[in-house]
Short mmCIF file of C-alpha atoms and ligand atoms in Angstrom, two decimals:
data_model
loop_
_atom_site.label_atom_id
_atom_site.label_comp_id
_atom_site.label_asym_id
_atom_site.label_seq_id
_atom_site.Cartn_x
_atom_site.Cartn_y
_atom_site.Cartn_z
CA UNK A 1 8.81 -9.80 -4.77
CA UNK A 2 5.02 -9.58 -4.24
CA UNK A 3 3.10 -6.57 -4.98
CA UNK A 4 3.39 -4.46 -1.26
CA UNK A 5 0.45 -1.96 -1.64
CA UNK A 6 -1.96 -3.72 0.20
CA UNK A 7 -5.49 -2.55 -2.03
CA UNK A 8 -6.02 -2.21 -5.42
CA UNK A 9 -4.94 1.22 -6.34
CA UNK A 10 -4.94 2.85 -9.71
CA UNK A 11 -6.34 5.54 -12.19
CA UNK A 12 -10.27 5.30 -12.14
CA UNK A 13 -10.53 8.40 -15.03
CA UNK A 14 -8.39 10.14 -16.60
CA UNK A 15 -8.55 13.61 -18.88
CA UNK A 16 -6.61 15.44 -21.28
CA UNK A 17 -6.03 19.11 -22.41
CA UNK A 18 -4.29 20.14 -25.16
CA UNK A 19 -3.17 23.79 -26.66
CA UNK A 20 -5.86 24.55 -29.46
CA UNK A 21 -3.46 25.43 -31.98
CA UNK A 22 -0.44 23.74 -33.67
CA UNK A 23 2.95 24.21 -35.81
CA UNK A 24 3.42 21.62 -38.19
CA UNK A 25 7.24 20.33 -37.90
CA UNK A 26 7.34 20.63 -42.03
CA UNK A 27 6.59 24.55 -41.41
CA UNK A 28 9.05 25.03 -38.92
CA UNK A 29 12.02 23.12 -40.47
CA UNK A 30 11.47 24.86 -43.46
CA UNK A 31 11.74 27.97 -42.08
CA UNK A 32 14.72 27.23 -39.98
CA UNK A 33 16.43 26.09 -43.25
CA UNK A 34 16.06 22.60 -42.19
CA UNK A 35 15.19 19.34 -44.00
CA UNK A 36 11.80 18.59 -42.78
CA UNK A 37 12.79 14.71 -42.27
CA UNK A 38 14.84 15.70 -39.51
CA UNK A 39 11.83 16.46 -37.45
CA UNK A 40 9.51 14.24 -39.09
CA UNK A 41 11.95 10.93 -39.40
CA UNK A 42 15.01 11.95 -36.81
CA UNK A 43 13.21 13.01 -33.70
CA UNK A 44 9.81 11.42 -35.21
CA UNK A 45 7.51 13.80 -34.72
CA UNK A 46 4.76 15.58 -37.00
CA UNK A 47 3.10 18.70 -35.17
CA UNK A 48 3.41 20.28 -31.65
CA UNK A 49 0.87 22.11 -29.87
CA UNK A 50 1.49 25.77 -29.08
CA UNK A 51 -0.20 27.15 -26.59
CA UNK A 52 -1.84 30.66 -26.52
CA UNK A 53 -0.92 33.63 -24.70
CA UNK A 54 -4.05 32.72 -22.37
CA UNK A 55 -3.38 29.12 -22.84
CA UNK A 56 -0.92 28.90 -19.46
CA UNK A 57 -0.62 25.65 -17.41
CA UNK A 58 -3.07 26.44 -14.92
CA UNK A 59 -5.57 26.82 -17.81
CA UNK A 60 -4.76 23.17 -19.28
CA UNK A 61 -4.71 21.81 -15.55
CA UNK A 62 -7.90 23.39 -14.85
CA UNK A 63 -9.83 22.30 -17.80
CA UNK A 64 -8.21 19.00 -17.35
CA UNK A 65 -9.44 18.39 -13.84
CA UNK A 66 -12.99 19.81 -14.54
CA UNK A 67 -12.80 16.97 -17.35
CA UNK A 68 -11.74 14.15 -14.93
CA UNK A 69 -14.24 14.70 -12.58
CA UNK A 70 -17.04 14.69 -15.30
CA UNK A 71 -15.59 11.66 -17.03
CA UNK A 72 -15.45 10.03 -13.44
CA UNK A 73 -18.72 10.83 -12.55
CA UNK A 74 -17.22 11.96 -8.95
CA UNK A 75 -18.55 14.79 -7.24
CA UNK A 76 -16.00 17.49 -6.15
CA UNK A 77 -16.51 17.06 -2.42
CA UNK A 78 -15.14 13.41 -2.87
CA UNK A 79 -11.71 15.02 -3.61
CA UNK A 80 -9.39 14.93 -0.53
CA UNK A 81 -5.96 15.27 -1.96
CA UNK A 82 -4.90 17.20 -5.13
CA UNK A 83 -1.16 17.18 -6.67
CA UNK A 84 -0.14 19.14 -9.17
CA UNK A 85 3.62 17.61 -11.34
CA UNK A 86 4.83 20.75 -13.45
CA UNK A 87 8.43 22.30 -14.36
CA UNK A 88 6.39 25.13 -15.62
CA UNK A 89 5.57 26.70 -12.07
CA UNK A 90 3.89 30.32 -13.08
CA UNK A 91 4.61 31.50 -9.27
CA UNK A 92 7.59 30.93 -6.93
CA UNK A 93 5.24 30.55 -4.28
CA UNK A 94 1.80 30.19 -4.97
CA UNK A 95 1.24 26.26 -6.75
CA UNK A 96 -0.77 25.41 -9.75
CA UNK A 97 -2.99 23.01 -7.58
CA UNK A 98 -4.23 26.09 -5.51
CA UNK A 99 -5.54 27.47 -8.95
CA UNK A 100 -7.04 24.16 -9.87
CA UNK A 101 -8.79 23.62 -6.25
CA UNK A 102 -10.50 26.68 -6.95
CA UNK A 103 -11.37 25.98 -11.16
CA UNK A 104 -12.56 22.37 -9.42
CA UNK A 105 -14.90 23.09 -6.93
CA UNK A 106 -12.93 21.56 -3.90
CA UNK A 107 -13.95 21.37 -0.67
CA UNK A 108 -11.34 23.20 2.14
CA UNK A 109 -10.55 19.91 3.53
CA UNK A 110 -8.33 18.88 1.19
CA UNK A 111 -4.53 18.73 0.92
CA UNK A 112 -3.37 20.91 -2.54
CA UNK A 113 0.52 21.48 -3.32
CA UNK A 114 2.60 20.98 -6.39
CA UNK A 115 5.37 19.05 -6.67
CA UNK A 116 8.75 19.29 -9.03
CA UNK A 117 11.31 17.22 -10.39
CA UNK A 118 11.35 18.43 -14.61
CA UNK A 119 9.45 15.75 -16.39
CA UNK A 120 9.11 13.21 -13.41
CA UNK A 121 7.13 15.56 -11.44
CA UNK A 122 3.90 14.34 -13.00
CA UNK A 123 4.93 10.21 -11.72
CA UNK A 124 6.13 11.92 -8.61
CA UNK A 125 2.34 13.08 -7.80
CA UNK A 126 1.06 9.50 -8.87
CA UNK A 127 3.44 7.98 -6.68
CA UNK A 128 2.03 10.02 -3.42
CA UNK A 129 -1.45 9.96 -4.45
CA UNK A 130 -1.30 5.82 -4.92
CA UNK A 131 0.15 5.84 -1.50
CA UNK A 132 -2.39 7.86 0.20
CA UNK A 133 -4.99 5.91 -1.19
CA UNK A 134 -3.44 2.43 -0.27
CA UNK A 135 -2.95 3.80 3.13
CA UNK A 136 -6.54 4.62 3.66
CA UNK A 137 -6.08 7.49 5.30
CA UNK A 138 -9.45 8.98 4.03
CA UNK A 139 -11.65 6.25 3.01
CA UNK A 140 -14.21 7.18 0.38
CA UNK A 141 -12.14 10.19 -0.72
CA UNK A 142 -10.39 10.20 -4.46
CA UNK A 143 -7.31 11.96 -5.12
CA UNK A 144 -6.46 14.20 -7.98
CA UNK A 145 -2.85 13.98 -9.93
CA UNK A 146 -2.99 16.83 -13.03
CA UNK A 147 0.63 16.74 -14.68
CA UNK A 148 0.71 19.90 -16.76
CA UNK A 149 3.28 22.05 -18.74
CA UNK A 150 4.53 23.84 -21.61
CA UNK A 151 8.01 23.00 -23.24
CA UNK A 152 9.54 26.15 -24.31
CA UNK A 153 12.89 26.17 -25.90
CA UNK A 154 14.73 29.24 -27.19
CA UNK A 155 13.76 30.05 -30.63
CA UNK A 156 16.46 28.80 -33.27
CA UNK A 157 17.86 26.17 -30.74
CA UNK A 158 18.01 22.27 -31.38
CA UNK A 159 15.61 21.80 -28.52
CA UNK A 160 12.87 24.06 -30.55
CA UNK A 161 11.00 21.11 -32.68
CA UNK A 162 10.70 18.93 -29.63
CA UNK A 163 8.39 22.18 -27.85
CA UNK A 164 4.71 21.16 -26.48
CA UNK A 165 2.59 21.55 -23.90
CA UNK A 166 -0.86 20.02 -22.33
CA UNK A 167 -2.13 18.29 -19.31
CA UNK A 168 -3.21 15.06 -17.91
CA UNK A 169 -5.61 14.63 -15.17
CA UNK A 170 -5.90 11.35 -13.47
CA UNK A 171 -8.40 10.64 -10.80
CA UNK A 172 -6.35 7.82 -8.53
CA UNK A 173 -8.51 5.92 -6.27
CA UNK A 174 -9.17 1.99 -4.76
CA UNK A 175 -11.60 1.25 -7.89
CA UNK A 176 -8.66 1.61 -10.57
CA UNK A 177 -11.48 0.35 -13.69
CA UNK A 178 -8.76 2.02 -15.89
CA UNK A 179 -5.14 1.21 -14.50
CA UNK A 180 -4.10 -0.83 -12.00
CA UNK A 181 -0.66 0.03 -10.57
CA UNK A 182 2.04 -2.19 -8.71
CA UNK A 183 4.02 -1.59 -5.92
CA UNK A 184 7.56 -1.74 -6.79
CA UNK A 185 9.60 0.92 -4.61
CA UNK A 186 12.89 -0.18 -6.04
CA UNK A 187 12.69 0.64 -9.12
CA UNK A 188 13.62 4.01 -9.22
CA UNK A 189 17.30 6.03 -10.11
CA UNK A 190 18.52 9.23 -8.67
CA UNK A 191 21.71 11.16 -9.65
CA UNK A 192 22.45 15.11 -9.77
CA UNK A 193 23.05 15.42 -13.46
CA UNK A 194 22.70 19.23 -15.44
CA UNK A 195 21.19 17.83 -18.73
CA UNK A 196 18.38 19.83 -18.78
CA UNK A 197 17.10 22.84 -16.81
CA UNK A 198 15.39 26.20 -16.67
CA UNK A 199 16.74 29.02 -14.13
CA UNK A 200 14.02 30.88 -12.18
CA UNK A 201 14.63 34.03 -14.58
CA UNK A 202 14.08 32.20 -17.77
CA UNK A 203 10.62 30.67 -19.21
CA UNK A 204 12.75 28.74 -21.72
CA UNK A 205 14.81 25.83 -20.78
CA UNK A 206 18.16 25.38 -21.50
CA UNK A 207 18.94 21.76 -22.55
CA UNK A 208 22.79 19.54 -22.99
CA UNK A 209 20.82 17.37 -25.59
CA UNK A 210 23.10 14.52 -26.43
CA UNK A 211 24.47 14.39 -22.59
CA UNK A 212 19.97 14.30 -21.79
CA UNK A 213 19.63 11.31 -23.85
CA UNK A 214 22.95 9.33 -22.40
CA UNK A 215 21.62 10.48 -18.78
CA UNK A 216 18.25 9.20 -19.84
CA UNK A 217 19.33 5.97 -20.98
CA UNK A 218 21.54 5.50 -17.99
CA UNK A 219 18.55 6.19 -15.86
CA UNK A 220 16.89 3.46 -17.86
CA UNK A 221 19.54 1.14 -17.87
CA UNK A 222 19.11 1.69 -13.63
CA UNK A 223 15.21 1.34 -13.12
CA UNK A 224 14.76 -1.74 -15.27
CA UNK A 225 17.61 -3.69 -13.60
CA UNK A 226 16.36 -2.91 -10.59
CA UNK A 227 12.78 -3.74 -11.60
CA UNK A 228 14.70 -6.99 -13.06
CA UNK A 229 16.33 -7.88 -10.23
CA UNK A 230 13.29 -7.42 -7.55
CA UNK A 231 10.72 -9.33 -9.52
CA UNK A 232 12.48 -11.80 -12.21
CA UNK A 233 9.83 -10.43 -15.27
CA UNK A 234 10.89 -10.35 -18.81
CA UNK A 235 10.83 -6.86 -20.90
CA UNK A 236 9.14 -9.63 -23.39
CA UNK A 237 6.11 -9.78 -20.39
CA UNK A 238 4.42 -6.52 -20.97
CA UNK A 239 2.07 -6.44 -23.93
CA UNK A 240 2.68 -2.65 -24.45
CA UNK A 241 6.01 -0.52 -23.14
CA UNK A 242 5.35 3.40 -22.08
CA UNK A 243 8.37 5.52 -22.02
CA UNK A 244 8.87 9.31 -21.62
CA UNK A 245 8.91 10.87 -24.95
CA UNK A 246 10.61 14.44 -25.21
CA UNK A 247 10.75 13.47 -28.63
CA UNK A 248 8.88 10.07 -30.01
CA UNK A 249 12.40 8.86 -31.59
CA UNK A 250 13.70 8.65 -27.55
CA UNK A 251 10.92 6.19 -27.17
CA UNK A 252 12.33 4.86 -29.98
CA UNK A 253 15.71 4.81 -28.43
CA UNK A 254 14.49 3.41 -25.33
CA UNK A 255 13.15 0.51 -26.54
CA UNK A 256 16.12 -0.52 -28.46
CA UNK A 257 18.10 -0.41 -25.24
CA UNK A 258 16.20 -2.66 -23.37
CA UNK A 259 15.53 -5.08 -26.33
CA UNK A 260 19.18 -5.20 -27.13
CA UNK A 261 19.88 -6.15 -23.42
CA UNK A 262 16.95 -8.72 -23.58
CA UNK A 263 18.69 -9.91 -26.26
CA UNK A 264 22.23 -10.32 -24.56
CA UNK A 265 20.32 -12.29 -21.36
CA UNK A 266 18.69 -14.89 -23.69
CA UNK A 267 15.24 -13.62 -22.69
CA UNK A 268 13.63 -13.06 -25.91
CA UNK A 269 11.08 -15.27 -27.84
CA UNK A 270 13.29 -16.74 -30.66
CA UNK A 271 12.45 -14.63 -33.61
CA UNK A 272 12.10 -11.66 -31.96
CA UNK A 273 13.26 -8.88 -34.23
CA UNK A 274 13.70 -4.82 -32.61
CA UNK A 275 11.61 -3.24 -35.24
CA UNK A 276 8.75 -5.35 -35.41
CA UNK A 277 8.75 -5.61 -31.87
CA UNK A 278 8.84 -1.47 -31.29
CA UNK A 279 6.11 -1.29 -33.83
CA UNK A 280 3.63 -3.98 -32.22
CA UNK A 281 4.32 -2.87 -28.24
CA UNK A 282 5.52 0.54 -28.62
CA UNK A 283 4.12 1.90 -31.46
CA UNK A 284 0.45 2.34 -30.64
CA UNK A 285 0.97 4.46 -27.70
CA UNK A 286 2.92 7.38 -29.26
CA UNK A 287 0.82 8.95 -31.96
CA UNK A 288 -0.43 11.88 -29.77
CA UNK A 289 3.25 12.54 -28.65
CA UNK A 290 3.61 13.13 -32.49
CA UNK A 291 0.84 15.38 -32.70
CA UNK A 292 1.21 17.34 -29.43
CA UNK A 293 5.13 17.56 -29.05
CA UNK A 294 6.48 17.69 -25.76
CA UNK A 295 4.14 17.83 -22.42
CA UNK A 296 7.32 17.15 -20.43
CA UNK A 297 5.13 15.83 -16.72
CA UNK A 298 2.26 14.87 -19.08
CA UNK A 299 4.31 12.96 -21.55
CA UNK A 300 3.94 9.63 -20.06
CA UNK A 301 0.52 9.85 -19.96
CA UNK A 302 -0.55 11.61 -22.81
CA UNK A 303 1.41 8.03 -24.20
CA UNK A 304 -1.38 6.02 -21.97
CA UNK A 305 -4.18 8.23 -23.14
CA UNK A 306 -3.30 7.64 -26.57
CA UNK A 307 -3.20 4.00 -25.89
CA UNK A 308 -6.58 4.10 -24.69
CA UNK A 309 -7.62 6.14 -27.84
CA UNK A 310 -6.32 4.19 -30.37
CA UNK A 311 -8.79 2.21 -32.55
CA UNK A 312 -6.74 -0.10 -34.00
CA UNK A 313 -5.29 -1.76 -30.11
CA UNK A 314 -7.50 -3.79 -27.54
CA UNK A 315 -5.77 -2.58 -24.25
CA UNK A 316 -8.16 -4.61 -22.47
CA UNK A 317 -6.24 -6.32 -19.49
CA UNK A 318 -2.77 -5.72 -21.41
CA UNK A 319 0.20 -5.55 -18.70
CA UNK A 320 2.32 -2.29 -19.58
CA UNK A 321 5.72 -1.23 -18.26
CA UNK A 322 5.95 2.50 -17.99
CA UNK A 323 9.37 4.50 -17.86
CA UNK A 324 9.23 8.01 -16.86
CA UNK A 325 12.55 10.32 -16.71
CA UNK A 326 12.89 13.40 -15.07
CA UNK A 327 16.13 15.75 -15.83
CA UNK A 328 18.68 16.09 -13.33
CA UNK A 329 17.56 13.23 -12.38
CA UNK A 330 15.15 10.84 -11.14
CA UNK A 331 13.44 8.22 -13.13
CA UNK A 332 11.02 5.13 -11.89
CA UNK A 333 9.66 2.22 -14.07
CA UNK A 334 6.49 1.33 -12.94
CA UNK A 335 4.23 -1.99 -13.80
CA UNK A 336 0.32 -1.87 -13.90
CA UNK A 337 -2.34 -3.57 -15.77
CA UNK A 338 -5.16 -1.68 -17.89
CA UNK A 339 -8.75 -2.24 -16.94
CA UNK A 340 -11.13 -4.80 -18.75
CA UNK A 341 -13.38 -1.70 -19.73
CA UNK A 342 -10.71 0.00 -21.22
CA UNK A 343 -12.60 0.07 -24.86
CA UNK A 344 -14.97 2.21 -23.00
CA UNK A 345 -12.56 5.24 -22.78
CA UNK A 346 -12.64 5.87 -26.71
CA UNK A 347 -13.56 9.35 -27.51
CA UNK A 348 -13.85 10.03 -23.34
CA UNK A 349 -10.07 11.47 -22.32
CA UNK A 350 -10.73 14.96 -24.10
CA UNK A 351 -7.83 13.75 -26.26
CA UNK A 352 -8.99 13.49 -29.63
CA UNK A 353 -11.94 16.13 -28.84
CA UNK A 354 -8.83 18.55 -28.44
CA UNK A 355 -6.86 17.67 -31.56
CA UNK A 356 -10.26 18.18 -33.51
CA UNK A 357 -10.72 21.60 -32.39
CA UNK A 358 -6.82 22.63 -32.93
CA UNK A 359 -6.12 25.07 -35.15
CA UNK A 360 -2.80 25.29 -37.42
CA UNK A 361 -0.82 28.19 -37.18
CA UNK A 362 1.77 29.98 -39.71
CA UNK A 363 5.26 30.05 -38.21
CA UNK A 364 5.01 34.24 -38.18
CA UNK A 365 2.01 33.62 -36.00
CA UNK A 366 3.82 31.19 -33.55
CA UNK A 367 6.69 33.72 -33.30
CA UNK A 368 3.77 36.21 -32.24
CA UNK A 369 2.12 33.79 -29.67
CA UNK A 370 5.75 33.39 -28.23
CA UNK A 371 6.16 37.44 -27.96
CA UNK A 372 2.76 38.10 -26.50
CA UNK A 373 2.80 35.23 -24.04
CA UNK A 374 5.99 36.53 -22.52
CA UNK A 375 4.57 40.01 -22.25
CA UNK A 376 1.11 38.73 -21.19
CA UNK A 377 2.80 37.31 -18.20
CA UNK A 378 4.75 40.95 -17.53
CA UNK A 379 2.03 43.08 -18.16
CA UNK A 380 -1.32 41.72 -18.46
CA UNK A 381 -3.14 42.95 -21.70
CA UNK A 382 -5.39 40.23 -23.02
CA UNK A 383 -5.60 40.98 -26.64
CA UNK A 384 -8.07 38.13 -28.56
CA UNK A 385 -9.13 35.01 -26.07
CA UNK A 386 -8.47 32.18 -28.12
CA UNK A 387 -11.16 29.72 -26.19
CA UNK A 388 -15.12 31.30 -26.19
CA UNK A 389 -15.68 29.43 -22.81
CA UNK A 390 -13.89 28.06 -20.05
CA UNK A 391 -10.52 29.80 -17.91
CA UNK A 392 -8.27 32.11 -19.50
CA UNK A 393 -5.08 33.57 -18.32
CA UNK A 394 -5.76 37.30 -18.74
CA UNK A 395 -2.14 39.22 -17.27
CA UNK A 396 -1.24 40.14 -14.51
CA UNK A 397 -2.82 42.89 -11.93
CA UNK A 398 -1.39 44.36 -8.69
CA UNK A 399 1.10 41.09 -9.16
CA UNK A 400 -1.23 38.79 -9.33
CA UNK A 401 -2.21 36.36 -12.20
CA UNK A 402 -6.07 36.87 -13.61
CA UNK A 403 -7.78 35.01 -15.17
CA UNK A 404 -11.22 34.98 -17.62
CA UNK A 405 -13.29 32.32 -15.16
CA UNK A 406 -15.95 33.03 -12.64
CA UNK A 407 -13.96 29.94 -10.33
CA UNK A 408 -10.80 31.53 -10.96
CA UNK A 409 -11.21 35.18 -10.79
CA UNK A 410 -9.35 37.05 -7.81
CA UNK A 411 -11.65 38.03 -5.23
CA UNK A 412 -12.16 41.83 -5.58
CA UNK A 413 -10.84 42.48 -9.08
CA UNK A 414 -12.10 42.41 -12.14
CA UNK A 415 -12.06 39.09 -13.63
CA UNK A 416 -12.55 40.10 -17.46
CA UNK A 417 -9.28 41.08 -19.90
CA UNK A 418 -7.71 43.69 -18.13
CA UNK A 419 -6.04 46.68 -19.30
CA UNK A 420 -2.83 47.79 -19.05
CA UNK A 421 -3.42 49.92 -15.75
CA UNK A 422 -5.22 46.63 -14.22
CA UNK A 423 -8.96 47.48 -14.77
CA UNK A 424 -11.33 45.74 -16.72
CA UNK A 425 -10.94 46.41 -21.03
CA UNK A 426 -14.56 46.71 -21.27
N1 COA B 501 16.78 13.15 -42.42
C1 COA B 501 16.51 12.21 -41.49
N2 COA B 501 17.09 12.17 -40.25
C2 COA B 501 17.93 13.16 -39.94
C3 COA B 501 18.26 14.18 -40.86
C4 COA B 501 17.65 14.15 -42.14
N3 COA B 501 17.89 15.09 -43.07
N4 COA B 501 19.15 15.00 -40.27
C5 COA B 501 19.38 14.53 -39.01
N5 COA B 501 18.64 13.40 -38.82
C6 COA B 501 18.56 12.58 -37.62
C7 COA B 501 19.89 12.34 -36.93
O1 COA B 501 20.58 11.25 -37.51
C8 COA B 501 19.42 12.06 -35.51
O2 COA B 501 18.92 10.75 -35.41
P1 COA B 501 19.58 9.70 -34.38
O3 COA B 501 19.51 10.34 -33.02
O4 COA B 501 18.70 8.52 -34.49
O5 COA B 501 20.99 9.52 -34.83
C9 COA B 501 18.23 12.99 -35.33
O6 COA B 501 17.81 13.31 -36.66
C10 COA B 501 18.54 14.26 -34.59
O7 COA B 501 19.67 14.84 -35.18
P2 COA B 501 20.74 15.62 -34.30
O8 COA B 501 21.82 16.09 -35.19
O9 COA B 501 21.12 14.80 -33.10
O10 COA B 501 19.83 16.84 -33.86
P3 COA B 501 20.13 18.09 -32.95
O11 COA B 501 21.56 18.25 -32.62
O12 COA B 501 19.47 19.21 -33.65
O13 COA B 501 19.35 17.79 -31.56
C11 COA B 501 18.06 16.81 -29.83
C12 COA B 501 18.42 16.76 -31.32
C13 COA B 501 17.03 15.73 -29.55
C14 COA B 501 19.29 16.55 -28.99
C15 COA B 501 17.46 18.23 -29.53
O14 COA B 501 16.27 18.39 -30.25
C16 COA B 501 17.16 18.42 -28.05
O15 COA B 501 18.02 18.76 -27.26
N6 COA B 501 15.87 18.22 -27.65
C17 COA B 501 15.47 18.27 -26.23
C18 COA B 501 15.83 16.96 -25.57
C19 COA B 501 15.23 16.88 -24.19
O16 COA B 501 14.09 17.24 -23.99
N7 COA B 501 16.00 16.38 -23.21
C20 COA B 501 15.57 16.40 -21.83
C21 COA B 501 14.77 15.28 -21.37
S1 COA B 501 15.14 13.69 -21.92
#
């Protein structure tokens, strides 16, 4: 089936922001009374970010779009569309992209709303940004995707060493120098599964996490033979393979599903063996999901970021697949080809500038970040900023969420670290 978008559509930047602290996995296991390789070798990861108490989603996707617009090189006013993929809403009302058009600079003619579907919300915004910009609704104007989140898990439960947050801006326009996407509308699945989920009174989610990986791999199996069926490629095609990693070791997973079915059709290069082949295509693009942890939206393309970032792979015109899974559930696998620049995004995603400046923690002081987040958000008493410049979230005042940031402050309160009766600490 030929490619339907009718213009080249893609990612022309993209930006990263990342917690400034971390756990190590060694740290936690140990103090769970866990073997360390569990974490390290079973769900393959090494460190997750942990956000601080003024380190909320809106923060990440507001320094994250700030960052995408200055790695662009695109003024604010060229910004007609903004869409904001979280599971980590911080209003039942109010979305994260209202925040963010205000942290940005936007101009009032612009469309701003979030949208939600667990991890898929983040491809969910892609998909309606690449749209509006192939339909040319607004020539000239650039549209702004910012997947952002924090994965919180109860303390103590299986799903706590696969915790993580950041967020991903992309700016998706008709000059896509660093991804080029294709059209395939098919490839998507859909079914009302409860694998994973987090009720409106909770902030942690509550995960089935054997029945999330079957339901993942099922969603898999769907999009790819779909994908399959609609364009005849081979999973041997794509030079590297993307896939949403809650934990790197489902990436893991993921590829050995499709390989093995590869291997069943008589599609694979003769030779081909599932390890070697994991560690040539796979590989490179999940060393920041190691460091960071879970970014549920942002997963996927914390993946391509890292990709981009990583030294030792020339992405230059490589074709990728990319899988992304959302819980309860809709997945998509999408196609798309990286830009013949792409050597010239090393050291400009914010990526590794924000694992430099990360700090590691001691597991009593994650168990404090955890308690004074959750009353942060209750009762707003900022008690050490953790970043010197840029937004904070501060508490909560007369119901509403403050935060340290002359963009972001609430129009006739007090925008500095607020007491407990809502006026200003100072
Ligand atoms: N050394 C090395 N590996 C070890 C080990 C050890 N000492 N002990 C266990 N392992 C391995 C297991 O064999 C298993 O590997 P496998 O899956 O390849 O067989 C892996 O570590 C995990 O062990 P398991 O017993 O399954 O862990 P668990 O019951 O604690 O839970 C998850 C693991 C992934 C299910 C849990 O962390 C979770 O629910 N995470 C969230 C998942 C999620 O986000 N889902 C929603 C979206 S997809």
């Amino acid at each position: 089936m030929p490619d339907a978008r009718p213009t080249d559509v893609g990612i022309e930047a993209l930006f990263v922001d990342l917690p400034r602290q971390f756990l190590d996995l060694g740290t936690l296991a140990r103090a769970n009374g866990v073997d360390p390789e569990k974490y390290y070798f079973g769900l393959g990861g090494r460190r997750m970010a942990v956000p601080a108490p003024d380190e909320d989603p809106v923060v990440l996707a507001s320094n994250a779009a700030r960052g995408v617009l200055a790695a662009g090189g695109v003024a604010p006013t060229r910004v007609g569309l903004v869409v904001v993929g979280t599971e980590s809403a911080v209003d039942g009302s109010k979305p994260i992209a209202a925040w963010v058009h205000r942290a940005a600079d936007l101009p009032s003619d612009c469309r701003v709303f979030d949208v939600q579907h667990a991890c898929y919300g983040g491809t969910a915004a892609l998909g309606i940004a690449l749209d509006w910009i192939a339909s040319r609704a607004r020539p000239g104007r650039k549209a702004l995707v910012i997947a952002t989140d924090v994965a919180r898990y109860e303390i103590g439960s299986p799903g706590e060493p696969t915790q993580g947050g950041g967020a991903v801006a992309l700016l998706v326009g008709d000059e896509p120098r660093v991804v080029r996407f294709e059209d395939h509308p098919e490839a998507v699945h859909a079914e009302e599964v409860a694998d994973f989920w987090r009720p409106t009174y909770r902030s942690t989610a509550v995960v089935d996490g054997s029945y999330s990986l079957e339901c993942y791999l099922r969603a898999l199996d769907g999009c790819w033979g779909r994908f399959r069926r609609d364009t005849g490629r081979r999973f041997s095609e794509f030079e590297h393979l993307l896939f949403h990693a809650p934990f790197p070791k489902m990436a893991f997973k993921a590829h050995r599903r499709l390989f093995e079915a590869a291997a069943r059709a008589g599609e694979l290069p003769s030779g081909a063996e599932p390890g070697a082949d994991f560690e040539r295509r796979v590989l490179p693009t999940l060393w920041a999901n190691a460091e960071v942890g879970n970014a549920y939206t942002a997963s996927l393309y914390l993946s391509l970021a890292g990709l981009l970032e990583n030294d030792a792979v020339d992405a230059a015109g490589a074709r990728l697949g990319l899988f992304a899974y959302g819980s309860g559930s809709c997945a998509e696998f999408l196609a798309a080809r990286v830009g013949d620049d792409a050597a010239a995004w090393r050291g400009r995603t914010g990526l590794r500038q924000a694992l430099r400046e990360r700090r590691e923690l001691s597991h009593a002081e994650y168990l404090q970040f955890r308690a004074h987040g959750e009353e942060l958000s209750r009762n707003g008493t900022l008690r050490v900023p953790t970043r010197s410049t840029g937004p904070a979230f501060c508490g909560t005042w007369e119901h509403r969420r403050v935060y340290r940031d002359e963009a972001l402050a609430v129009p006739g309160s007090s925008s500095q670290p607020l007491g407990r009766d809502g006026r200003s600490a100072r």
